[in-house]
Coordinates of C-alpha atoms and ligand atoms in Angstrom, one line a residue:
M1 CA 1.9 26.3 16.6
Q2 CA 1.0 22.5 15.7
K3 CA 4.2 20.5 15.6
I4 CA 4.2 17.9 18.4
T5 CA 7.5 18.7 19.7
E6 CA 6.8 22.3 20.1
K7 CA 3.5 21.4 22.2
I8 CA 5.7 19.0 24.3
S9 CA 8.0 21.9 24.9
T10 CA 5.5 24.1 26.3
L11 CA 4.5 21.5 29.0
G12 CA 5.9 21.5 32.7
Q13 CA 9.1 19.5 33.0
D14 CA 7.6 16.2 34.4
E15 CA 3.9 16.9 32.9
P16 CA 2.5 13.9 31.6
F17 CA 0.5 14.2 28.3
Y18 CA -1.4 11.3 26.1
S19 CA -2.5 11.1 22.4
F20 CA -5.0 8.8 20.5
E21 CA -4.7 7.2 17.5
F22 CA -7.5 6.2 15.0
F23 CA -7.8 4.5 12.0
P24 CA -10.3 5.5 8.9
P25 CA -13.3 3.1 9.1
K26 CA -14.3 1.3 6.3
T27 CA -17.9 2.2 5.7
E28 CA -19.6 5.9 5.2
T29 CA -21.7 5.6 8.7
G30 CA -18.6 4.5 10.4
V31 CA -16.9 7.7 9.3
Q32 CA -19.6 9.7 10.5
N33 CA -19.8 8.0 14.0
L34 CA -16.1 8.3 14.4
V35 CA -16.1 11.9 13.7
A36 CA -18.8 12.2 16.6
R37 CA -16.6 9.9 18.8
I38 CA -13.5 12.1 18.1
R39 CA -15.5 15.1 18.9
R40 CA -16.1 13.7 22.1
M41 CA -12.7 12.3 23.0
A42 CA -11.1 15.7 22.3
Q43 CA -12.6 16.6 25.5
L44 CA -10.4 14.2 27.2
N45 CA -7.7 16.4 25.9
P46 CA -5.0 14.4 24.2
L47 CA -1.9 16.5 23.2
F48 CA -2.4 15.3 19.7
V49 CA -4.2 12.6 17.5
N50 CA -2.7 10.1 14.9
I51 CA -4.5 9.1 11.8
T52 CA -3.2 5.6 10.4
W53 CA -2.1 5.1 6.6
G54 CA -3.1 1.8 5.3
A55 CA -0.2 -0.2 3.9
G56 CA 0.8 0.5 0.3
G57 CA -1.3 3.6 0.3
S58 CA -4.8 1.6 0.6
T59 CA -6.4 4.4 2.4
S60 CA -4.7 7.5 1.4
T61 CA -7.9 9.7 0.6
K62 CA -9.5 8.6 3.6
S63 CA -6.6 9.0 5.9
L64 CA -5.9 12.4 4.7
D65 CA -9.4 13.5 4.8
L66 CA -9.5 12.3 8.5
A67 CA -6.5 14.0 9.3
A68 CA -7.6 17.1 7.7
L69 CA -11.0 17.0 9.7
C70 CA -9.3 16.4 12.8
Y71 CA -7.0 19.3 12.7
K72 CA -9.2 21.8 10.9
E73 CA -12.8 21.3 12.1
L74 CA -11.8 19.6 15.5
G75 CA -8.8 22.0 16.3
L76 CA -6.6 18.9 17.2
T77 CA -3.1 18.8 16.7
T78 CA -2.5 15.9 14.1
C79 CA 0.0 13.4 13.0
L80 CA -0.6 11.6 9.7
H81 CA 0.9 8.3 9.1
L82 CA 2.7 7.6 6.2
T83 CA 4.4 4.7 4.6
C84 CA 6.7 4.2 1.6
T85 CA 6.9 0.5 0.6
N86 CA 4.8 -1.2 -2.1
M87 CA 3.3 2.3 -3.5
D88 CA 4.2 4.7 -6.3
K89 CA 6.7 7.5 -5.1
K90 CA 4.1 9.7 -6.5
V91 CA 1.4 8.7 -3.9
I92 CA 3.9 9.6 -1.1
D93 CA 4.6 13.0 -2.9
D94 CA 1.0 13.6 -3.4
A95 CA 0.2 13.0 0.2
L96 CA 2.9 15.2 1.8
L97 CA 1.9 18.0 -0.3
A98 CA -1.7 17.4 0.5
A99 CA -0.7 17.3 4.3
K100 CA 1.0 20.5 3.9
S101 CA -1.6 22.3 2.1
K102 CA -4.0 21.0 5.0
G103 CA -1.8 22.5 7.4
I104 CA -0.8 19.2 9.1
R105 CA 2.8 19.4 10.5
N106 CA 3.4 16.1 11.9
I107 CA 4.0 13.1 9.9
L108 CA 4.9 9.6 11.4
A109 CA 7.3 8.1 8.8
L110 CA 7.1 4.4 8.5
R111 CA 8.3 1.7 6.1
G112 CA 4.7 -0.3 5.9
D113 CA 4.8 -3.9 4.7
P114 CA 8.2 -5.5 3.5
P115 CA 9.0 -4.2 0.0
R116 CA 8.0 -6.8 -2.6
G117 CA 10.2 -8.6 -4.8
E118 CA 11.7 -6.8 -7.8
E119 CA 9.0 -7.8 -10.1
Y120 CA 6.4 -6.0 -8.1
W121 CA 8.7 -3.0 -7.2
T122 CA 7.9 0.3 -9.0
P123 CA 10.8 2.5 -8.7
S124 CA 10.4 6.1 -9.8
E125 CA 13.2 8.7 -10.8
G126 CA 15.5 5.9 -9.4
Q127 CA 13.9 6.7 -5.8
E128 CA 13.6 3.6 -4.0
F129 CA 12.3 3.4 -0.6
K130 CA 13.1 0.3 1.2
H131 CA 13.0 1.2 4.8
A132 CA 11.6 4.2 6.9
V133 CA 14.6 5.8 6.9
D134 CA 14.3 6.5 3.1
L135 CA 11.0 8.3 3.9
V136 CA 12.4 10.3 6.6
K137 CA 15.4 11.4 4.5
H138 CA 12.9 12.2 1.3
I139 CA 10.8 14.4 3.8
R140 CA 13.5 16.3 5.1
S141 CA 15.0 16.9 1.6
Q142 CA 11.8 18.2 0.1
Y143 CA 10.4 20.0 3.0
G144 CA 13.2 21.0 5.3
D145 CA 12.1 21.6 8.8
Y146 CA 8.3 22.3 8.0
F147 CA 7.3 18.7 9.3
C148 CA 7.8 17.3 12.6
I149 CA 8.8 13.6 12.0
G150 CA 8.1 10.5 14.2
V151 CA 9.5 7.1 13.7
A152 CA 8.8 3.7 15.0
A153 CA 10.5 1.7 17.4
Y154 CA 10.0 -1.8 18.9
P155 CA 11.0 -2.2 22.7
E156 CA 10.8 -6.0 22.6
G157 CA 12.8 -5.9 18.9
Y158 CA 10.9 -5.7 15.4
A159 CA 9.0 -8.8 14.7
D160 CA 6.8 -9.9 11.7
G161 CA 6.8 -13.7 12.6
S162 CA 9.4 -14.8 10.0
N163 CA 12.3 -15.2 12.4
P164 CA 11.2 -15.2 16.2
E165 CA 14.7 -16.1 17.3
E166 CA 16.2 -12.9 16.0
Q167 CA 13.6 -10.6 17.9
D168 CA 15.9 -8.5 20.0
F169 CA 15.7 -4.6 20.2
R170 CA 19.4 -4.4 20.2
L171 CA 19.4 -5.6 16.4
D172 CA 17.6 -2.7 15.4
L173 CA 19.3 0.0 17.5
P174 CA 21.7 0.8 14.3
Y175 CA 18.6 1.7 12.2
L176 CA 16.7 3.6 14.9
E177 CA 20.0 5.8 15.0
E178 CA 20.0 6.1 11.4
K179 CA 16.3 7.2 11.3
T180 CA 17.2 9.6 14.0
R181 CA 20.3 11.1 12.5
A182 CA 18.2 11.3 9.2
G183 CA 15.8 13.9 11.0
A184 CA 13.5 12.0 13.4
D185 CA 12.0 14.3 15.8
F186 CA 10.0 11.7 18.3
I187 CA 10.0 7.9 18.7
M188 CA 6.9 5.9 19.2
T189 CA 6.8 2.4 20.1
Q190 CA 5.0 -0.7 18.9
L191 CA 2.4 -1.8 21.5
F192 CA 3.5 -4.0 24.5
F193 CA 2.5 -5.3 27.8
D194 CA 6.0 -5.9 29.5
T195 CA 6.9 -2.7 31.2
T196 CA 10.1 -4.2 32.6
Q197 CA 11.3 -4.7 28.9
F198 CA 10.1 -1.2 27.8
V199 CA 12.0 0.2 30.6
K200 CA 15.2 -1.8 29.8
F201 CA 14.7 -0.5 26.0
E202 CA 14.6 3.0 27.5
N203 CA 17.4 2.8 29.5
T204 CA 19.5 1.5 26.7
L205 CA 18.4 4.3 24.4
R206 CA 19.2 7.1 27.1
E207 CA 22.6 5.6 27.8
H208 CA 23.2 4.8 24.0
P209 CA 27.0 6.1 23.5
S210 CA 26.0 8.2 20.5
G211 CA 24.3 10.6 22.9
L212 CA 21.4 10.7 20.1
F213 CA 18.5 9.4 22.2
K214 CA 19.1 11.7 25.4
S215 CA 16.2 14.0 25.0
I216 CA 14.3 12.9 21.8
P217 CA 10.7 12.1 23.2
L218 CA 10.0 8.4 23.4
I219 CA 6.3 7.7 23.3
P220 CA 5.3 4.3 24.4
G221 CA 2.4 2.8 22.3
L222 CA -0.3 1.3 24.6
L223 CA -3.4 -1.0 23.8
P224 CA -6.5 -0.5 25.8
I225 CA -8.0 -4.2 26.6
N226 CA -11.5 -4.0 25.1
T227 CA -12.3 -7.7 25.1
Y228 CA -10.4 -10.9 25.9
Q229 CA -10.6 -12.1 22.3
S230 CA -9.3 -8.8 20.6
F231 CA -6.6 -8.5 23.3
I232 CA -5.3 -12.1 22.7
R233 CA -5.5 -11.6 18.7
T234 CA -3.9 -8.1 18.5
A235 CA -0.9 -9.2 21.1
K236 CA -0.4 -12.2 18.8
L237 CA -0.3 -10.2 15.6
S238 CA 2.3 -7.6 17.1
H239 CA 4.1 -10.5 18.8
A240 CA 3.9 -8.9 22.0
H241 CA 5.0 -10.9 25.1
I242 CA 2.3 -11.1 27.7
P243 CA 3.7 -11.0 31.2
E244 CA 2.2 -13.6 33.5
S245 CA 0.8 -11.4 35.6
V246 CA -1.3 -9.6 33.0
L247 CA -2.4 -13.2 31.5
D248 CA -3.3 -14.3 35.2
R249 CA -5.3 -11.3 35.8
L250 CA -7.4 -11.5 32.6
N251 CA -7.7 -15.1 32.8
A252 CA -9.2 -14.8 36.1
V253 CA -12.2 -12.9 34.8
A254 CA -12.2 -14.1 30.8
S255 CA -14.7 -16.5 31.4
S256 CA -17.2 -14.7 33.5
D257 CA -18.0 -11.2 32.1
D258 CA -16.8 -9.1 29.6
E259 CA -17.4 -5.8 31.5
E260 CA -15.1 -7.6 34.1
V261 CA -12.4 -8.1 31.4
K262 CA -12.5 -4.6 30.6
Q263 CA -12.3 -3.3 34.0
A264 CA -9.4 -5.8 34.8
G265 CA -7.9 -4.1 31.6
V266 CA -8.2 -0.5 32.7
D267 CA -6.3 -1.7 35.8
I268 CA -3.7 -3.3 33.7
L269 CA -2.9 -0.2 31.8
V270 CA -3.4 2.1 34.7
S271 CA -0.8 0.0 36.3
M272 CA 1.7 0.0 33.1
I273 CA 1.5 3.8 32.9
D274 CA 2.4 4.2 36.9
Q275 CA 5.4 2.0 36.2
I276 CA 6.7 3.5 33.1
Y277 CA 6.6 7.0 34.5
E278 CA 8.0 6.0 37.9
K279 CA 10.6 3.4 36.5
T280 CA 11.8 6.0 34.0
N281 CA 11.9 8.8 36.4
H282 CA 9.6 10.8 34.5
R283 CA 11.6 10.7 31.6
V284 CA 8.9 8.9 29.9
R285 CA 6.0 11.1 30.6
G286 CA 3.7 10.6 26.9
F287 CA 1.6 7.7 26.4
H288 CA 0.0 6.8 23.3
F289 CA -3.2 4.9 23.1
Y290 CA -4.0 2.5 20.3
T291 CA -7.8 3.5 20.5
L292 CA -9.1 1.1 17.7
N293 CA -11.6 4.0 17.3
L294 CA -13.1 2.7 20.6
E295 CA -13.6 5.4 23.5
R296 CA -14.7 3.9 26.8
S297 CA -11.5 1.9 28.0
V298 CA -9.3 5.1 27.1
A299 CA -11.8 7.3 29.0
L300 CA -11.6 4.8 32.0
I301 CA -7.8 4.6 32.0
L302 CA -7.6 8.4 32.0
D303 CA -10.1 8.7 34.7
K304 CA -8.5 6.4 37.2
S305 CA -4.7 7.0 36.4
N306 CA -2.9 9.4 38.7
V307 CA -0.2 10.1 36.0
V308 CA -2.3 10.8 32.9
K309 CA -5.7 12.4 33.7
S310 CA -8.5 13.8 31.6
P311 CA -10.1 17.1 32.4
L312 CA -13.2 15.5 32.8
R313 CA -12.3 14.3 36.2
I314 CA -10.0 17.2 37.2
A315 CA -13.0 19.5 36.2
G316 CA -15.2 17.3 38.8
S317 CA -18.2 17.8 36.5
S318 CA -19.2 16.9 33.2
P319 CA -19.0 19.4 30.3
A320 CA -22.8 19.7 30.8
G321 CA -22.3 20.4 34.3
T322 CA -23.3 17.2 36.0
A323 CA -21.7 16.2 39.2
F324 CA -19.8 13.0 39.2
D325 CA -20.7 10.4 41.8
S326 CA -18.2 7.5 41.1
A327 CA -14.9 7.0 38.9
T328 CA -16.8 5.0 36.2
S329 CA -20.0 6.3 36.0
S330 CA -18.3 9.8 36.1
I331 CA -16.9 9.1 32.5
D332 CA -19.9 7.5 31.2
S333 CA -22.2 10.1 32.0
A334 CA -19.9 12.6 30.5
L335 CA -19.7 10.9 27.6
A336 CA -23.3 10.3 27.3
S337 CA -23.8 13.7 28.0
L338 CA -21.9 15.2 25.1
K339 CA -23.7 15.6 21.7
F340 CA -23.8 13.2 18.9
S341 CA -23.2 14.9 16.0
D342 CA -25.6 12.6 13.9
P343 CA -29.1 12.1 15.8
K344 CA -29.8 8.8 14.1
V345 CA -27.3 7.2 16.1
S346 CA -28.3 6.2 19.5
M347 CA -26.6 5.8 22.8
T348 CA -27.8 2.0 23.2
A349 CA -26.1 1.3 19.9
E350 CA -22.8 3.3 20.8
A351 CA -22.5 1.7 24.2
S352 CA -22.8 -1.9 22.7
W353 CA -20.1 -1.1 20.0
D354 CA -17.5 -0.6 23.2
D355 CA -18.7 -3.6 25.1
F356 CA -18.4 -6.5 22.7
P357 CA -16.5 -7.6 19.9
N358 CA -16.1 -5.5 16.8
G359 CA -14.0 -5.5 13.8
R360 CA -15.1 -7.8 10.8
W361 CA -17.9 -9.1 12.3
G362 CA -19.2 -6.3 14.1
D363 CA -21.7 -3.6 13.5
P364 CA -20.5 -1.7 10.3
R365 CA -22.2 1.6 11.9
S366 CA -19.5 1.4 14.6
P367 CA -16.4 3.5 14.0
A368 CA -14.3 0.2 15.0
Y369 CA -15.9 -1.7 12.4
G370 CA -13.8 -3.6 10.0
E371 CA -10.2 -3.4 12.0
I372 CA -8.9 -6.5 10.9
D373 CA -5.2 -6.4 10.3
G374 CA -4.5 -3.1 11.9
Y375 CA -2.9 -1.3 8.8
G376 CA -4.7 -2.6 5.7
I377 CA -4.9 -5.7 3.9
T378 CA -2.0 -8.5 4.8
L379 CA -1.8 -12.1 4.6
H380 CA -1.3 -12.5 8.4
V381 CA 1.9 -14.5 7.8
P382 CA 5.2 -13.3 6.4
A383 CA 6.1 -14.4 2.9
N384 CA 8.2 -17.3 3.9
R385 CA 5.7 -19.1 5.9
A386 CA 3.1 -18.3 3.6
L387 CA 4.9 -20.1 0.8
E388 CA 5.8 -23.0 3.4
L389 CA 2.1 -23.4 4.3
W390 CA 0.4 -22.7 1.1
G391 CA 3.1 -23.8 -1.4
H392 CA 2.6 -23.3 -5.1
P393 CA -1.1 -24.1 -6.0
T394 CA -1.5 -24.7 -9.9
E395 CA -5.2 -26.2 -9.8
T396 CA -8.3 -25.3 -8.3
S397 CA -8.3 -28.5 -6.6
D398 CA -5.0 -27.6 -4.9
I399 CA -6.8 -24.8 -3.6
S400 CA -9.8 -26.9 -2.2
D401 CA -7.4 -29.1 -0.6
L402 CA -5.9 -26.0 1.6
F403 CA -9.4 -25.1 2.5
V404 CA -10.3 -28.8 3.4
K405 CA -6.9 -29.1 5.3
Y406 CA -7.4 -25.7 7.4
L407 CA -10.9 -26.8 8.4
Q408 CA -9.4 -30.3 9.7
G409 CA -6.7 -28.6 11.5
K410 CA -3.9 -29.8 9.4
L411 CA -3.0 -26.0 8.5
P412 CA -2.9 -23.5 11.0
V413 CA -4.1 -20.4 8.6
L414 CA -5.5 -19.4 5.2
P415 CA -5.2 -16.0 3.6
W416 CA -8.5 -15.1 5.0
S417 CA -8.4 -16.5 8.5
E418 CA -8.3 -14.0 11.3
E419 CA -6.7 -16.6 13.9
E420 CA -5.2 -19.7 14.0
G421 CA -7.4 -22.9 13.6
L422 CA -11.2 -22.8 13.8
S423 CA -13.0 -21.3 16.8
A424 CA -14.9 -23.9 19.1
E425 CA -18.3 -23.0 17.7
T426 CA -17.1 -23.4 14.3
K427 CA -15.6 -27.0 15.2
I428 CA -19.6 -28.0 15.8
I429 CA -20.2 -27.7 11.9
E430 CA -16.7 -28.7 10.7
S431 CA -18.1 -31.9 8.8
K432 CA -20.8 -30.1 6.8
L433 CA -17.9 -27.1 5.9
V434 CA -15.7 -29.7 4.9
A435 CA -18.1 -31.4 2.5
L436 CA -18.8 -27.8 1.1
N437 CA -15.2 -27.1 0.4
K438 CA -14.6 -30.5 -1.0
Q439 CA -16.9 -29.5 -3.7
G440 CA -15.1 -26.5 -4.2
L441 CA -17.3 -24.0 -2.4
W442 CA -14.6 -22.2 -0.3
T443 CA -15.9 -21.1 3.1
V444 CA -14.3 -18.1 4.7
A445 CA -16.9 -17.5 7.5
S446 CA -19.5 -19.3 9.0
Q447 CA -21.7 -19.5 12.3
P448 CA -24.4 -22.4 13.7
A449 CA -27.8 -21.1 14.4
L450 CA -28.3 -21.0 18.1
N451 CA -31.4 -20.7 19.8
S452 CA -30.9 -19.2 23.5
V453 CA -27.8 -20.4 25.4
R454 CA -26.7 -19.1 28.6
S455 CA -24.2 -16.5 28.3
D456 CA -21.6 -18.1 30.3
D457 CA -21.7 -21.1 27.9
T458 CA -17.9 -22.0 27.3
V459 CA -18.4 -22.4 23.3
F460 CA -21.1 -19.8 22.2
G461 CA -21.5 -17.5 25.8
W462 CA -20.5 -13.7 25.7
G463 CA -21.6 -10.6 27.7
P464 CA -22.9 -10.3 31.1
P465 CA -23.7 -13.3 33.5
N466 CA -27.6 -14.6 33.7
G467 CA -28.2 -13.9 30.0
Y468 CA -29.0 -15.9 26.7
V469 CA -27.5 -15.4 23.4
F470 CA -28.8 -16.3 20.3
Q471 CA -27.4 -16.7 16.6
K472 CA -28.5 -17.4 12.9
A473 CA -26.5 -19.4 10.9
L474 CA -24.6 -18.0 8.3
I475 CA -21.9 -18.8 5.7
E476 CA -19.7 -17.0 3.4
F477 CA -17.7 -18.5 0.6
F478 CA -16.2 -18.2 -3.0
V479 CA -17.6 -19.9 -5.5
P480 CA -16.9 -20.1 -9.4
A481 CA -19.1 -17.9 -11.6
E482 CA -21.0 -20.7 -13.5
T483 CA -22.0 -22.4 -10.1
W484 CA -23.0 -19.2 -8.9
L485 CA -25.7 -19.1 -11.8
Q486 CA -27.1 -22.2 -10.6
L487 CA -26.9 -21.3 -6.9
K488 CA -28.8 -18.2 -7.5
K489 CA -31.6 -19.9 -9.4
R490 CA -32.3 -21.7 -6.0
L491 CA -31.7 -18.6 -3.9
Q492 CA -34.2 -16.7 -6.2
S493 CA -36.8 -19.5 -5.4
C494 CA -36.8 -18.9 -1.6
S495 CA -38.3 -15.9 0.1
S496 CA -36.3 -13.4 1.6
D497 CA -38.1 -14.2 4.9
T498 CA -36.3 -17.7 4.8
L499 CA -33.0 -16.8 3.8
S500 CA -31.1 -13.5 2.8
Y501 CA -28.1 -13.4 0.7
Y502 CA -25.4 -11.1 -1.1
A503 CA -23.3 -11.9 -3.7
C504 CA -20.7 -10.0 -5.8
N505 CA -17.8 -10.4 -7.9
N506 CA -14.2 -8.5 -8.3
Q507 CA -15.6 -6.6 -10.9
G508 CA -18.4 -5.2 -8.7
D509 CA -21.5 -7.0 -10.2
F510 CA -23.7 -7.5 -7.1
F511 CA -26.9 -9.5 -6.3
S512 CA -29.2 -9.6 -3.3
N513 CA -32.7 -10.4 -2.6
M514 CA -32.8 -7.6 0.3
N515 CA -33.3 -3.8 0.0
A516 CA -30.4 -1.7 0.5
Q517 CA -31.4 -0.4 3.7
D518 CA -32.4 -4.1 5.0
V519 CA -30.4 -5.1 8.1
N520 CA -30.0 -8.6 9.8
A521 CA -28.7 -9.1 13.1
V522 CA -27.3 -12.4 13.4
T523 CA -25.9 -12.4 16.9
W524 CA -28.0 -10.9 20.0
G525 CA -28.2 -11.4 23.6
V526 CA -30.8 -10.4 26.3
F527 CA -29.5 -9.8 29.8
P528 CA -30.8 -8.8 32.9
N529 CA -31.4 -5.0 33.2
R530 CA -30.5 -4.1 30.0
E531 CA -31.7 -3.8 26.3
V532 CA -31.3 -6.4 23.6
V533 CA -27.8 -6.3 22.5
Q534 CA -26.9 -7.0 18.9
P535 CA -23.1 -6.9 18.4
T536 CA -23.1 -8.7 14.9
I537 CA -25.3 -7.4 12.1
I538 CA -25.1 -7.8 8.4
E539 CA -26.2 -5.5 5.8
E540 CA -25.1 -4.4 2.5
Q541 CA -22.7 -1.7 3.3
S542 CA -20.3 -4.0 5.1
F543 CA -20.7 -7.0 2.7
R544 CA -19.5 -4.5 0.1
A545 CA -16.7 -3.3 2.3
W546 CA -15.7 -6.8 3.1
A547 CA -16.0 -8.3 -0.5
E548 CA -13.8 -5.8 -1.8
E549 CA -11.0 -6.6 1.0
A550 CA -11.7 -10.5 0.2
F551 CA -11.0 -10.1 -3.6
A552 CA -8.0 -8.0 -2.7
I553 CA -6.5 -11.0 -0.5
W554 CA -6.1 -13.0 -3.9
T555 CA -3.8 -10.4 -5.0
E556 CA -2.0 -10.1 -1.8
W557 CA -1.4 -14.0 -2.2
Q558 CA -0.6 -13.9 -5.8
H559 CA 2.3 -11.4 -4.9
L560 CA 4.4 -14.1 -3.3
Y561 CA 4.8 -15.8 -6.7
A562 CA 6.9 -14.7 -10.1
K563 CA 4.5 -12.7 -12.3
D564 CA 4.6 -15.4 -15.0
S565 CA 3.9 -18.4 -12.7
R566 CA 1.2 -20.8 -12.9
T567 CA 0.1 -20.1 -9.3
T568 CA 0.2 -16.1 -10.1
E569 CA -2.2 -17.1 -13.3
L570 CA -4.6 -19.3 -11.1
L571 CA -5.0 -16.9 -8.5
G572 CA -5.5 -14.1 -10.7
N573 CA -8.2 -16.3 -12.5
I574 CA -10.1 -17.0 -9.5
R575 CA -10.0 -13.7 -8.3
D576 CA -11.5 -12.5 -11.7
N577 CA -13.9 -15.2 -12.0
Y578 CA -15.5 -16.0 -8.6
F579 CA -18.3 -14.9 -6.5
L580 CA -18.3 -14.2 -3.0
V581 CA -21.6 -15.4 -1.5
S582 CA -23.2 -14.7 2.1
I583 CA -26.3 -16.4 3.2
T584 CA -27.9 -16.0 6.2
H585 CA -30.9 -18.5 7.4
H586 CA -33.4 -17.0 9.4
D587 CA -34.9 -20.0 11.0
Y588 CA -32.6 -20.2 14.0
V589 CA -34.8 -22.4 15.7
N590 CA -34.3 -25.1 13.3
T591 CA -30.6 -25.4 13.5
G592 CA -30.1 -27.6 10.4
A593 CA -32.1 -25.5 8.0
L594 CA -29.1 -23.8 6.3
W595 CA -27.2 -27.1 5.8
E596 CA -30.6 -28.6 4.7
F597 CA -30.6 -25.8 1.9
L598 CA -27.0 -26.1 0.9
Ligands
LIG601 P1 12.0 0.3 9.5 O1 12.5 1.4 10.3 O2 12.3 0.3 7.9 O3 12.5 -1.1 10.1 C1 11.6 -2.2 9.5 C2 12.6 -3.5 9.6 O4 13.9 -3.0 8.9 C3 13.2 -3.4 11.1 O5 13.7 -4.9 11.2 C4 14.7 -2.8 11.1 O6 15.6 -3.2 12.1 C5 15.0 -3.0 9.5 N1 15.9 -2.3 8.8 C6 15.6 -0.8 9.1 N2 16.3 0.2 8.4 C7 17.2 -0.8 7.9 C8 18.2 -0.6 7.2 N3 18.8 0.6 6.5 N4 19.0 -1.7 6.5 C9 18.6 -3.1 7.0 N5 17.7 -3.6 7.8 C10 17.1 -2.1 8.3 N6 1.9 0.4 9.1 C11 1.1 0.9 8.3 O7 0.9 0.3 7.3 N7 0.2 2.0 8.8 C12 0.4 2.5 9.6 O8 -0.4 3.7 9.9 C13 1.3 2.2 10.7 N8 1.4 2.6 11.9 C14 2.4 2.5 12.8 C15 2.7 3.0 14.2 C16 3.6 2.6 15.4 C17 3.6 3.5 16.5 C18 4.5 1.9 14.8 C19 5.1 1.0 15.6 C20 4.2 0.8 13.8 C21 3.0 1.1 12.6 N9 2.9 0.7 11.5 C22 2.1 1.1 10.6 C23 3.6 -0.8 11.2 C24 4.8 -0.5 10.2 O9 4.7 -0.2 9.0 C25 5.5 -2.0 10.4 O10 5.9 -2.3 11.7 C26 6.8 -2.0 9.2 O11 7.2 -3.4 9.2 C27 8.1 -1.7 9.9 O12 8.0 -0.2 9.9 P2 9.1 0.7 10.4 O13 8.8 2.2 10.1 O14 9.6 0.3 11.8 O15 10.5 0.2 9.5

């Protein structure tokens, strides 16, 4: 038995359960370490695990491989996400066939990114997938009852940022009804922090005149809070409302210590689970964790909650038989006592992955590395707003203007920017960046050098109190091929002891003055009673993975415009004729060194 609904039906009437969501990491070592992590997290006894699918099929092979591994090697009931827009129908059919052949019996049927205009639409055999319901119907027509199908729902209303005033779950209900009638077996929600709103949503569903939602499992999606920055960012991306009580709780500790933020996050999630379980009279008893491939917060929540309980605590001892002494250390020691599948991975590195910011600038060996947009490459803003912001550039000078405006705070986002506006630390080097962008070096990332600043510094600080943090200056930019040739000569005249660089273009031509295995820590911190922590490192694998994505964003941007337009031609030319260059200067004591070179 492997269908989620069948597994739920074997539980006691009020018995709670939980599931974990993972995404396929971008790097090979990230995958290896994620497998080790899922193996450990399997001991927390989730009812099932979900594997995400990159929009447009961008992670199809990786998602399928990871899902098969979870099921076949780790013995976990597995649900594969599948989207249906902006990709060939064949990719969908191949994925369903492969899922079946690998024994996977659960699919979360999703739309994915909004379908692109007619020009980018590739209907095959007259079949058009415009909404998730089309995928549900397709799966049912092709596979009957073989798959248990889940669909997405939005307790605060569907939102992509294009029309905030129309965000109301009642507007989506007819479509949720349609998806359910088409054959959905369970409903899983978008992440949220406002439990009152979720309970209202649940009540409305249960009382729906159709009677359709009376017994279908409704599983709320919960995001563990790992760091303050990632919490704010993900909440923004998902358009989730953050209740004042949650914000106050986090703001009270945000400036002091990242560990306290994590603990506050655990308390917030534990209380959300309590409220949902109680206020729905236990009708909602399954909880889905968007783990972001991190384990510690989830483990702590399961340890502390009275509703969802991990067997590690119930047993009263770790799998290795060690007695637990306190709630927090019990889980930490239990996790630490489990074996790592890759002996090269040390617990020190593992621990810091969970403690500090990850994503694009994290450690590429971490399973959490590279989670930028959640479900693949997007422009961060809906199409109508993107056109409003970036217009119809026809010359490279128009692009330079956009980059300069962003740096000057006159444009809120660029296709590559992760959040609105520059961070406080980047503001410090704003004038230098503006000068470079005016010359046509379009900067997509940078950080100033830093030699020993207190960890509670309001601009640069991170990590536990009474520590000191350090940074090497780095910069990353797009540059035309001919400028790259000149720059390369200058870079080659410098020793790699002075500065290190990577450069590549969309065709895969790659240059560097480092060996493939060389690693540069570019952010590190020294804190009382612990080893040096280095949350950000730069090395070849991560640069290559990011470069692929950075060039793909030009294509995403192109897709906003008509195929034969001048803007499409310009963006395509840039993508195909520019280099992405990353330079790290090693003299972090001389904070002006990188800028003098440039
Ligand atoms: P739909 O059900 O098609 O709804 C999208 C919008 O269209 C809604 O506004 C809806 O009201 C409207 N609509 C629906 N049907 C109709 C209709 N017949 N006529 C008119 N309007 C209609 N994305 C990924 O790329 N990969 C993932 O792995 C992934 N996992 C997710 C997991 C969960 C639990 C959730 C909540 C979302 C996930 N997403 C994922 C994001 C999802 O693809 C996006 O939110 C997408 O924009 C909408 O998907 P949907 O399945 O809800 O679409």
